[in-house]
Short mmCIF file of C-alpha atoms in Angstrom, two decimals:
data_model
loop_
_atom_site.label_atom_id
_atom_site.label_comp_id
_atom_site.label_asym_id
_atom_site.label_seq_id
_atom_site.Cartn_x
_atom_site.Cartn_y
_atom_site.Cartn_z
CA UNK M 1 -0.05 0.12 -0.31
CA UNK M 2 2.97 2.43 0.67
CA UNK M 3 4.55 2.09 -2.59
CA UNK M 4 1.00 2.42 -4.07
CA UNK M 5 0.86 5.56 -2.75
CA UNK M 6 4.00 6.93 -3.53
CA UNK M 7 3.37 5.50 -6.98
CA UNK M 8 0.37 8.04 -6.89
CA UNK M 9 1.99 11.15 -5.78
CA UNK M 10 4.56 10.93 -8.19
CA UNK M 11 2.23 9.95 -10.86
CA UNK M 12 -0.41 13.08 -9.86
CA UNK M 13 3.36 15.69 -9.85
CA UNK M 14 4.09 14.24 -13.31
CA UNK M 15 0.56 14.80 -14.17
CA UNK M 16 0.89 18.30 -12.92
CA UNK M 17 3.94 18.92 -14.82
CA UNK M 18 2.58 17.85 -18.21
CA UNK M 19 -0.55 20.12 -17.68
CA UNK M 20 1.51 23.01 -17.01
CA UNK M 21 3.95 22.47 -20.19
CA UNK M 22 0.69 21.53 -22.48
CA UNK M 23 -0.97 24.93 -21.63
CA UNK M 24 2.18 26.85 -21.66
CA UNK M 25 3.01 25.92 -25.19
CA UNK M 26 -0.43 26.96 -26.33
CA UNK M 27 -0.53 30.11 -24.33
CA UNK M 28 2.72 30.89 -26.18
CA UNK M 29 1.50 30.34 -29.32
CA UNK M 30 -1.61 32.64 -28.54
CA UNK M 31 0.67 35.51 -27.48
CA UNK M 32 3.01 35.06 -30.42
CA UNK M 33 0.01 35.05 -32.44
CA UNK M 34 -1.98 37.53 -30.55
CA UNK M 35 -2.31 40.43 -33.40
CA UNK M 36 -3.25 37.92 -35.64
CA UNK M 37 -6.15 37.10 -33.49
CA UNK M 38 -7.29 40.27 -32.46
CA UNK M 39 -7.02 41.86 -35.52
CA UNK M 40 -8.31 39.13 -38.33
CA UNK M 41 -7.37 40.16 -41.79
CA UNK M 42 -9.20 38.19 -44.64
CA UNK M 43 -7.45 34.63 -45.81
CA UNK M 44 -5.34 35.10 -42.49
CA UNK M 45 -5.83 34.03 -39.28
CA UNK M 46 -4.22 31.43 -36.35
CA UNK M 47 -5.50 28.01 -35.77
CA UNK M 48 -4.53 26.25 -32.62
CA UNK M 49 -5.16 22.80 -34.18
CA UNK M 50 -1.91 22.13 -35.32
CA UNK M 51 -0.01 23.43 -31.83
CA UNK M 52 -2.08 20.57 -29.95
CA UNK M 53 0.74 17.73 -31.14
CA UNK M 54 3.90 19.45 -30.34
CA UNK M 55 2.11 21.03 -27.04
CA UNK M 56 1.50 16.74 -25.80
CA UNK M 57 4.90 16.04 -27.16
CA UNK M 58 6.30 18.59 -25.06
CA UNK M 59 4.50 17.33 -22.32
CA UNK M 60 5.43 14.50 -22.38
CA UNK M 61 9.29 14.88 -23.35
CA UNK M 62 9.50 17.53 -19.73
CA UNK M 63 8.03 14.52 -17.52
CA UNK M 64 10.44 12.30 -19.01
CA UNK M 65 13.24 14.52 -18.29
CA UNK M 66 12.46 15.34 -14.94
CA UNK M 67 11.92 11.82 -14.31
CA UNK M 68 16.21 11.83 -15.12
CA UNK M 69 16.33 14.42 -13.05
CA UNK M 70 14.92 12.38 -10.26
CA UNK M 71 12.51 15.41 -9.41
CA UNK M 72 9.90 12.78 -9.00
CA UNK M 73 11.63 10.72 -6.48
CA UNK M 74 13.95 12.60 -4.34
CA UNK M 75 13.86 15.05 -2.16
CA UNK M 76 15.50 18.49 -2.51
CA UNK M 77 15.76 22.09 -1.22
CA UNK M 78 14.19 24.94 -3.34
CA UNK M 79 16.96 26.33 -5.11
CA UNK M 80 18.20 22.40 -6.21
CA UNK M 81 14.65 21.69 -7.24
CA UNK M 82 14.43 25.02 -9.24
CA UNK M 83 17.93 24.18 -11.15
CA UNK M 84 16.75 20.70 -12.02
CA UNK M 85 13.51 21.92 -12.94
CA UNK M 86 15.61 24.85 -15.22
CA UNK M 87 17.66 22.46 -16.69
CA UNK M 88 14.96 20.02 -17.35
CA UNK M 89 13.54 22.70 -19.64
CA UNK M 90 16.44 23.60 -20.68
CA UNK M 91 16.76 20.58 -22.78
CA UNK M 92 13.05 19.73 -23.86
CA UNK M 93 12.96 23.47 -25.02
CA UNK M 94 16.14 23.04 -27.13
CA UNK M 95 14.27 20.05 -28.49
CA UNK M 96 11.08 21.89 -29.44
CA UNK M 97 13.44 24.48 -30.83
CA UNK M 98 15.39 21.38 -33.15
CA UNK M 99 12.06 20.33 -34.38
CA UNK M 100 10.94 23.27 -36.07
CA UNK M 101 14.49 23.76 -37.70
CA UNK M 102 13.72 20.41 -39.36
CA UNK M 103 9.75 19.28 -39.34
CA UNK M 104 8.49 20.44 -42.17
CA UNK M 105 4.78 19.55 -41.45
CA UNK M 106 3.22 23.35 -40.67
CA UNK M 107 5.69 26.25 -40.13
CA UNK M 108 5.91 26.75 -36.28
CA UNK M 109 7.15 29.91 -35.45
CA UNK M 110 10.63 29.79 -33.30
CA UNK M 111 9.32 33.12 -31.24
CA UNK M 112 6.36 30.53 -29.59
CA UNK M 113 9.56 28.53 -28.36
CA UNK M 114 11.34 31.52 -26.97
CA UNK M 115 8.16 33.06 -25.61
CA UNK M 116 7.56 29.58 -23.92
CA UNK M 117 10.70 28.73 -21.95
CA UNK M 118 10.29 31.38 -19.64
CA UNK M 119 6.35 31.16 -19.11
CA UNK M 120 7.31 27.35 -18.65
CA UNK M 121 10.03 27.45 -16.28
CA UNK M 122 7.85 30.49 -13.84
CA UNK M 123 4.84 28.15 -14.21
CA UNK M 124 6.85 24.98 -13.17
CA UNK M 125 8.43 26.22 -9.96
CA UNK M 126 6.07 29.04 -8.41
CA UNK M 127 3.45 26.19 -8.11
CA UNK M 128 5.08 23.81 -6.45
CA UNK M 129 5.85 24.80 -2.99
CA UNK M 130 1.81 25.53 -2.86
CA UNK M 131 1.46 21.62 -4.27
CA UNK M 132 3.65 20.44 -1.31
CA UNK M 133 1.81 22.43 1.29
CA UNK M 134 -1.31 20.89 -0.61
CA UNK M 135 -0.20 17.49 0.11
CA UNK M 136 1.14 17.90 3.61
CA UNK M 137 -2.50 19.30 4.32
CA UNK M 138 -4.21 15.95 2.96
CA UNK M 139 -1.21 13.66 4.57
CA UNK M 140 -1.53 15.73 8.34
CA UNK M 141 -5.57 14.88 8.14
CA UNK M 142 -6.27 12.28 10.84
CA UNK M 143 -9.00 10.85 8.86
CA UNK M 144 -6.59 9.96 6.14
CA UNK M 145 -3.70 8.64 8.00
CA UNK M 146 -2.84 5.44 8.85
CA UNK M 147 -1.18 4.52 12.10
CA UNK M 148 1.68 1.96 11.45
CA UNK M 149 3.67 -0.18 13.98
CA UNK M 150 6.89 -2.25 12.47
CA UNK M 151 7.79 -5.58 13.65
CA UNK M 152 11.33 -6.06 13.65
CA UNK M 153 13.98 -3.56 14.52
CA UNK M 154 16.70 -5.35 12.41
CA UNK M 155 18.13 -3.94 9.49
CA UNK M 156 14.87 -4.37 7.08
CA UNK M 157 12.93 -2.83 9.38
CA UNK M 158 15.09 0.11 10.01
CA UNK M 159 15.48 0.49 6.29
CA UNK M 160 11.62 0.35 6.28
CA UNK M 161 11.35 3.14 8.90
CA UNK M 162 13.71 5.22 7.62
CA UNK M 163 11.70 5.31 3.76
CA UNK M 164 8.57 5.66 5.99
CA UNK M 165 10.17 9.28 7.70
CA UNK M 166 12.20 10.21 4.81
CA UNK M 167 9.38 10.16 2.61
CA UNK M 168 6.04 11.55 4.48
CA UNK M 169 2.71 10.18 3.56
CA UNK M 170 -0.45 8.54 4.57
CA UNK M 171 1.25 6.40 6.94
CA UNK M 172 2.68 7.58 10.73
CA UNK M 173 5.08 6.06 11.85
CA UNK M 174 4.30 5.45 15.34
CA UNK M 175 7.46 2.88 16.49
CA UNK M 176 8.55 -1.05 16.43
CA UNK M 177 8.14 -4.30 17.58
CA UNK M 178 10.86 -6.75 18.25
CA UNK M 179 11.42 -9.68 20.90
CA UNK M 180 15.00 -9.01 21.20
CA UNK M 181 15.25 -7.81 24.86
CA UNK M 182 18.04 -6.35 24.05
CA UNK M 183 16.60 -3.56 21.49
CA UNK M 184 14.18 -2.86 24.02
CA UNK M 185 13.53 0.98 23.85
CA UNK M 186 16.38 1.35 21.08
CA UNK M 187 14.85 4.52 18.90
CA UNK M 188 14.89 5.37 15.45
CA UNK M 189 14.22 9.02 14.70
CA UNK M 190 12.07 9.29 18.22
CA UNK M 191 10.56 6.02 16.98
CA UNK M 192 11.19 3.79 19.82
CA UNK M 193 10.74 -0.36 20.53
CA UNK M 194 7.54 -0.51 22.11
CA UNK M 195 7.77 -3.92 22.99
CA UNK M 196 7.67 -7.27 21.58
CA UNK M 197 4.97 -9.11 19.50
CA UNK M 198 3.29 -10.14 22.29
CA UNK M 199 2.44 -7.33 23.32
CA UNK M 200 1.03 -6.66 19.89
CA UNK M 201 -2.95 -7.00 21.01
CA UNK M 202 -1.86 -4.09 23.82
CA UNK M 203 -0.47 -1.60 21.52
CA UNK M 204 -3.04 -1.91 18.97
#
């Protein structure tokens, strides 16, 4: 269940990033052709349709690059996260520029890509702290939390405990159980061995 929750959390963040990239590219195209939109001339009008496919490709590409930057698997400070986001966005934007040179199915304006780059970087960085606050608030809701005891304070049990503590989720680690008397009251980052497996019913 824990791995499923982590997967859903990563998928949610990746979907949000993809939507932001998709919307940013379409917004950049609209800004680039704003004169055409506001002052249409006979026989010359802007069509959003040809931009839908490249916007989708860019959204997928950015998510792949962000995954390569480990943005969905590791925790970073705001500055380090911003650097990785900008680096991934730079790679994706350069790929988009390359496509405008070689693709002949439609005459895409390179100015659209130049407008897109600062827009998408800003749009990716700014909402991230708000998303984290939202996620923390949801996980802090008592109705959503699942209190957990880990049976065994050995190497595997401590590794699992660190995973739960390092990556907060809906699982709240309360403590450990272990039948080894030498481990009685041993601690891992404030979570201690609360008793033996025979104490399970009492502790629950």
